[in-house]
Amino acid sequence: MSIMDAIFDGKVYPGEQVVSTDPEYAQTNREVDALMKKLEEKLGREEYDMVEEVCDLLAVSQDIQNKAVFRYGMSLGLRLMREAGDFPFLQESSASERE
């Protein structure tokens, strides 16, 4: 399946399909989980619910930021491709690849 077909068919979800393999990412998540458990033990239900709500809102905020960064990165990549296409030696190889 081509990437264009996958996009059209709604099968591309970078935000859901990509999980960092950086060890620091996993370690940070473990630390967050440990702190959340400590807060759950120390706070009352109402206070802990507020902490969870803050975490949920931060996740939404980060998702909005991630989308903006993704759009910028895609735009930058497309601009780079367009600029690279201005070089004759690249146009020749592109023409031969199409044949």
PDB file of C-alpha atoms in Angstrom:
ATOM      1  CA  MET A   1       0.000   0.000   0.000  1.00  0.00           C
ATOM      2  CA  SER A   2       1.327   3.445  -0.889  1.00  0.00           C
ATOM      3  CA  ILE A   3       1.655   6.142   1.746  1.00  0.00           C
ATOM      4  CA  MET A   4      -0.930   8.200  -0.123  1.00  0.00           C
ATOM      5  CA  ASP A   5      -3.408   5.321   0.048  1.00  0.00           C
ATOM      6  CA  ALA A   6      -2.677   4.819   3.739  1.00  0.00           C
ATOM      7  CA  ILE A   7      -3.277   8.517   4.451  1.00  0.00           C
ATOM      8  CA  PHE A   8      -6.473   8.527   2.389  1.00  0.00           C
ATOM      9  CA  ASP A   9      -7.737   5.353   4.074  1.00  0.00           C
ATOM     10  CA  GLY A  10      -7.042   6.803   7.528  1.00  0.00           C
ATOM     11  CA  LYS A  11      -4.425   4.192   8.420  1.00  0.00           C
ATOM     12  CA  VAL A  12      -1.676   6.616   9.414  1.00  0.00           C
ATOM     13  CA  TYR A  13      -1.685   7.701  13.056  1.00  0.00           C
ATOM     14  CA  PRO A  14       1.840   8.852  13.978  1.00  0.00           C
ATOM     15  CA  GLY A  15       0.738   9.977  17.435  1.00  0.00           C
ATOM     16  CA  GLU A  16      -0.567   6.500  18.221  1.00  0.00           C
ATOM     17  CA  GLN A  17       1.785   4.311  16.181  1.00  0.00           C
ATOM     18  CA  VAL A  18       5.119   5.745  17.260  1.00  0.00           C
ATOM     19  CA  VAL A  19       6.454   4.984  20.724  1.00  0.00           C
ATOM     20  CA  SER A  20       9.866   6.230  21.681  1.00  0.00           C
ATOM     21  CA  THR A  21      12.538   3.599  22.163  1.00  0.00           C
ATOM     22  CA  ASP A  22      14.738   6.080  24.033  1.00  0.00           C
ATOM     23  CA  PRO A  23      15.587   4.539  27.429  1.00  0.00           C
ATOM     24  CA  GLU A  24      15.131   7.968  29.029  1.00  0.00           C
ATOM     25  CA  TYR A  25      11.498   7.972  27.862  1.00  0.00           C
ATOM     26  CA  ALA A  26      10.773   4.674  29.603  1.00  0.00           C
ATOM     27  CA  GLN A  27      12.651   5.752  32.736  1.00  0.00           C
ATOM     28  CA  THR A  28      10.773   9.048  32.897  1.00  0.00           C
ATOM     29  CA  ASN A  29       7.438   7.233  32.618  1.00  0.00           C
ATOM     30  CA  ARG A  30       8.423   4.893  35.441  1.00  0.00           C
ATOM     31  CA  GLU A  31       9.321   7.907  37.597  1.00  0.00           C
ATOM     32  CA  VAL A  32       6.007   9.595  36.819  1.00  0.00           C
ATOM     33  CA  ASP A  33       4.119   6.410  37.732  1.00  0.00           C
ATOM     34  CA  ALA A  34       6.021   6.111  41.033  1.00  0.00           C
ATOM     35  CA  LEU A  35       5.299   9.739  41.939  1.00  0.00           C
ATOM     36  CA  MET A  36       1.640   9.365  41.030  1.00  0.00           C
ATOM     37  CA  LYS A  37       1.364   6.335  43.335  1.00  0.00           C
ATOM     38  CA  LYS A  38       2.965   8.317  46.176  1.00  0.00           C
ATOM     39  CA  LEU A  39       0.555  11.192  45.603  1.00  0.00           C
ATOM     40  CA  GLU A  40      -2.395   8.810  45.548  1.00  0.00           C
ATOM     41  CA  GLU A  41      -1.323   7.452  48.949  1.00  0.00           C
ATOM     42  CA  LYS A  42      -0.736  10.892  50.506  1.00  0.00           C
ATOM     43  CA  LEU A  43      -3.634  12.906  49.107  1.00  0.00           C
ATOM     44  CA  GLY A  44      -7.317  12.620  49.667  1.00  0.00           C
ATOM     45  CA  ARG A  45      -9.513  11.429  46.817  1.00  0.00           C
ATOM     46  CA  GLU A  46     -10.585  14.956  45.826  1.00  0.00           C
ATOM     47  CA  GLU A  47      -7.015  16.291  45.749  1.00  0.00           C
ATOM     48  CA  TYR A  48      -5.733  13.301  43.820  1.00  0.00           C
ATOM     49  CA  ASP A  49      -8.552  13.684  41.292  1.00  0.00           C
ATOM     50  CA  MET A  50      -7.349  17.256  40.738  1.00  0.00           C
ATOM     51  CA  VAL A  51      -3.794  15.995  40.140  1.00  0.00           C
ATOM     52  CA  GLU A  52      -5.124  13.509  37.581  1.00  0.00           C
ATOM     53  CA  GLU A  53      -7.112  16.284  35.911  1.00  0.00           C
ATOM     54  CA  VAL A  54      -3.966  18.417  35.659  1.00  0.00           C
ATOM     55  CA  CYS A  55      -2.125  15.449  34.107  1.00  0.00           C
ATOM     56  CA  ASP A  56      -4.941  14.939  31.598  1.00  0.00           C
ATOM     57  CA  LEU A  57      -4.906  18.613  30.630  1.00  0.00           C
ATOM     58  CA  LEU A  58      -1.123  18.549  30.256  1.00  0.00           C
ATOM     59  CA  ALA A  59      -1.473  15.529  27.949  1.00  0.00           C
ATOM     60  CA  VAL A  60      -4.007  17.410  25.804  1.00  0.00           C
ATOM     61  CA  SER A  61      -1.730  20.454  25.727  1.00  0.00           C
ATOM     62  CA  GLN A  62       1.262  18.320  24.745  1.00  0.00           C
ATOM     63  CA  ASP A  63      -0.777  16.621  22.021  1.00  0.00           C
ATOM     64  CA  ILE A  64      -1.669  20.025  20.563  1.00  0.00           C
ATOM     65  CA  GLN A  65       2.011  21.017  20.644  1.00  0.00           C
ATOM     66  CA  ASN A  66       3.070  17.691  19.091  1.00  0.00           C
ATOM     67  CA  LYS A  67       0.607  18.234  16.248  1.00  0.00           C
ATOM     68  CA  ALA A  68       2.042  21.704  15.590  1.00  0.00           C
ATOM     69  CA  VAL A  69       5.595  20.322  15.582  1.00  0.00           C
ATOM     70  CA  PHE A  70       4.562  17.481  13.267  1.00  0.00           C
ATOM     71  CA  ARG A  71       2.917  19.909  10.837  1.00  0.00           C
ATOM     72  CA  TYR A  72       5.977  22.141  10.888  1.00  0.00           C
ATOM     73  CA  GLY A  73       8.304  19.183  10.304  1.00  0.00           C
ATOM     74  CA  MET A  74       6.213  17.931   7.392  1.00  0.00           C
ATOM     75  CA  SER A  75       6.071  21.410   5.887  1.00  0.00           C
ATOM     76  CA  LEU A  76       9.813  21.836   6.297  1.00  0.00           C
ATOM     77  CA  GLY A  77      10.453  18.458   4.656  1.00  0.00           C
ATOM     78  CA  LEU A  78       8.216  19.296   1.705  1.00  0.00           C
ATOM     79  CA  ARG A  79       9.892  22.686   1.288  1.00  0.00           C
ATOM     80  CA  LEU A  80      13.276  20.951   1.359  1.00  0.00           C
ATOM     81  CA  MET A  81      12.139  18.499  -1.321  1.00  0.00           C
ATOM     82  CA  ARG A  82      10.840  21.335  -3.478  1.00  0.00           C
ATOM     83  CA  GLU A  83      14.103  23.264  -3.083  1.00  0.00           C
ATOM     84  CA  ALA A  84      16.187  20.174  -3.828  1.00  0.00           C
ATOM     85  CA  GLY A  85      14.135  19.714  -7.004  1.00  0.00           C
ATOM     86  CA  ASP A  86      15.588  22.989  -8.302  1.00  0.00           C
ATOM     87  CA  PHE A  87      18.913  21.256  -8.959  1.00  0.00           C
ATOM     88  CA  PRO A  88      19.169  19.837 -12.518  1.00  0.00           C
ATOM     89  CA  PHE A  89      21.030  16.682 -11.488  1.00  0.00           C
ATOM     90  CA  LEU A  90      18.174  15.791  -9.134  1.00  0.00           C
ATOM     91  CA  GLN A  91      15.551  16.386 -11.810  1.00  0.00           C
ATOM     92  CA  GLU A  92      17.366  14.037 -14.181  1.00  0.00           C
ATOM     93  CA  SER A  93      17.461  11.220 -11.646  1.00  0.00           C
ATOM     94  CA  SER A  94      13.814  11.805 -10.786  1.00  0.00           C
ATOM     95  CA  ALA A  95      12.870  11.542 -14.473  1.00  0.00           C
ATOM     96  CA  SER A  96      14.776   8.282 -14.881  1.00  0.00           C
ATOM     97  CA  GLU A  97      13.209   6.854 -11.736  1.00  0.00           C
ATOM     98  CA  ARG A  98       9.719   7.473 -13.161  1.00  0.00           C
ATOM     99  CA  GLU A  99      10.424   5.463 -16.306  1.00  0.00           C
TER     100      GLU A  99
END
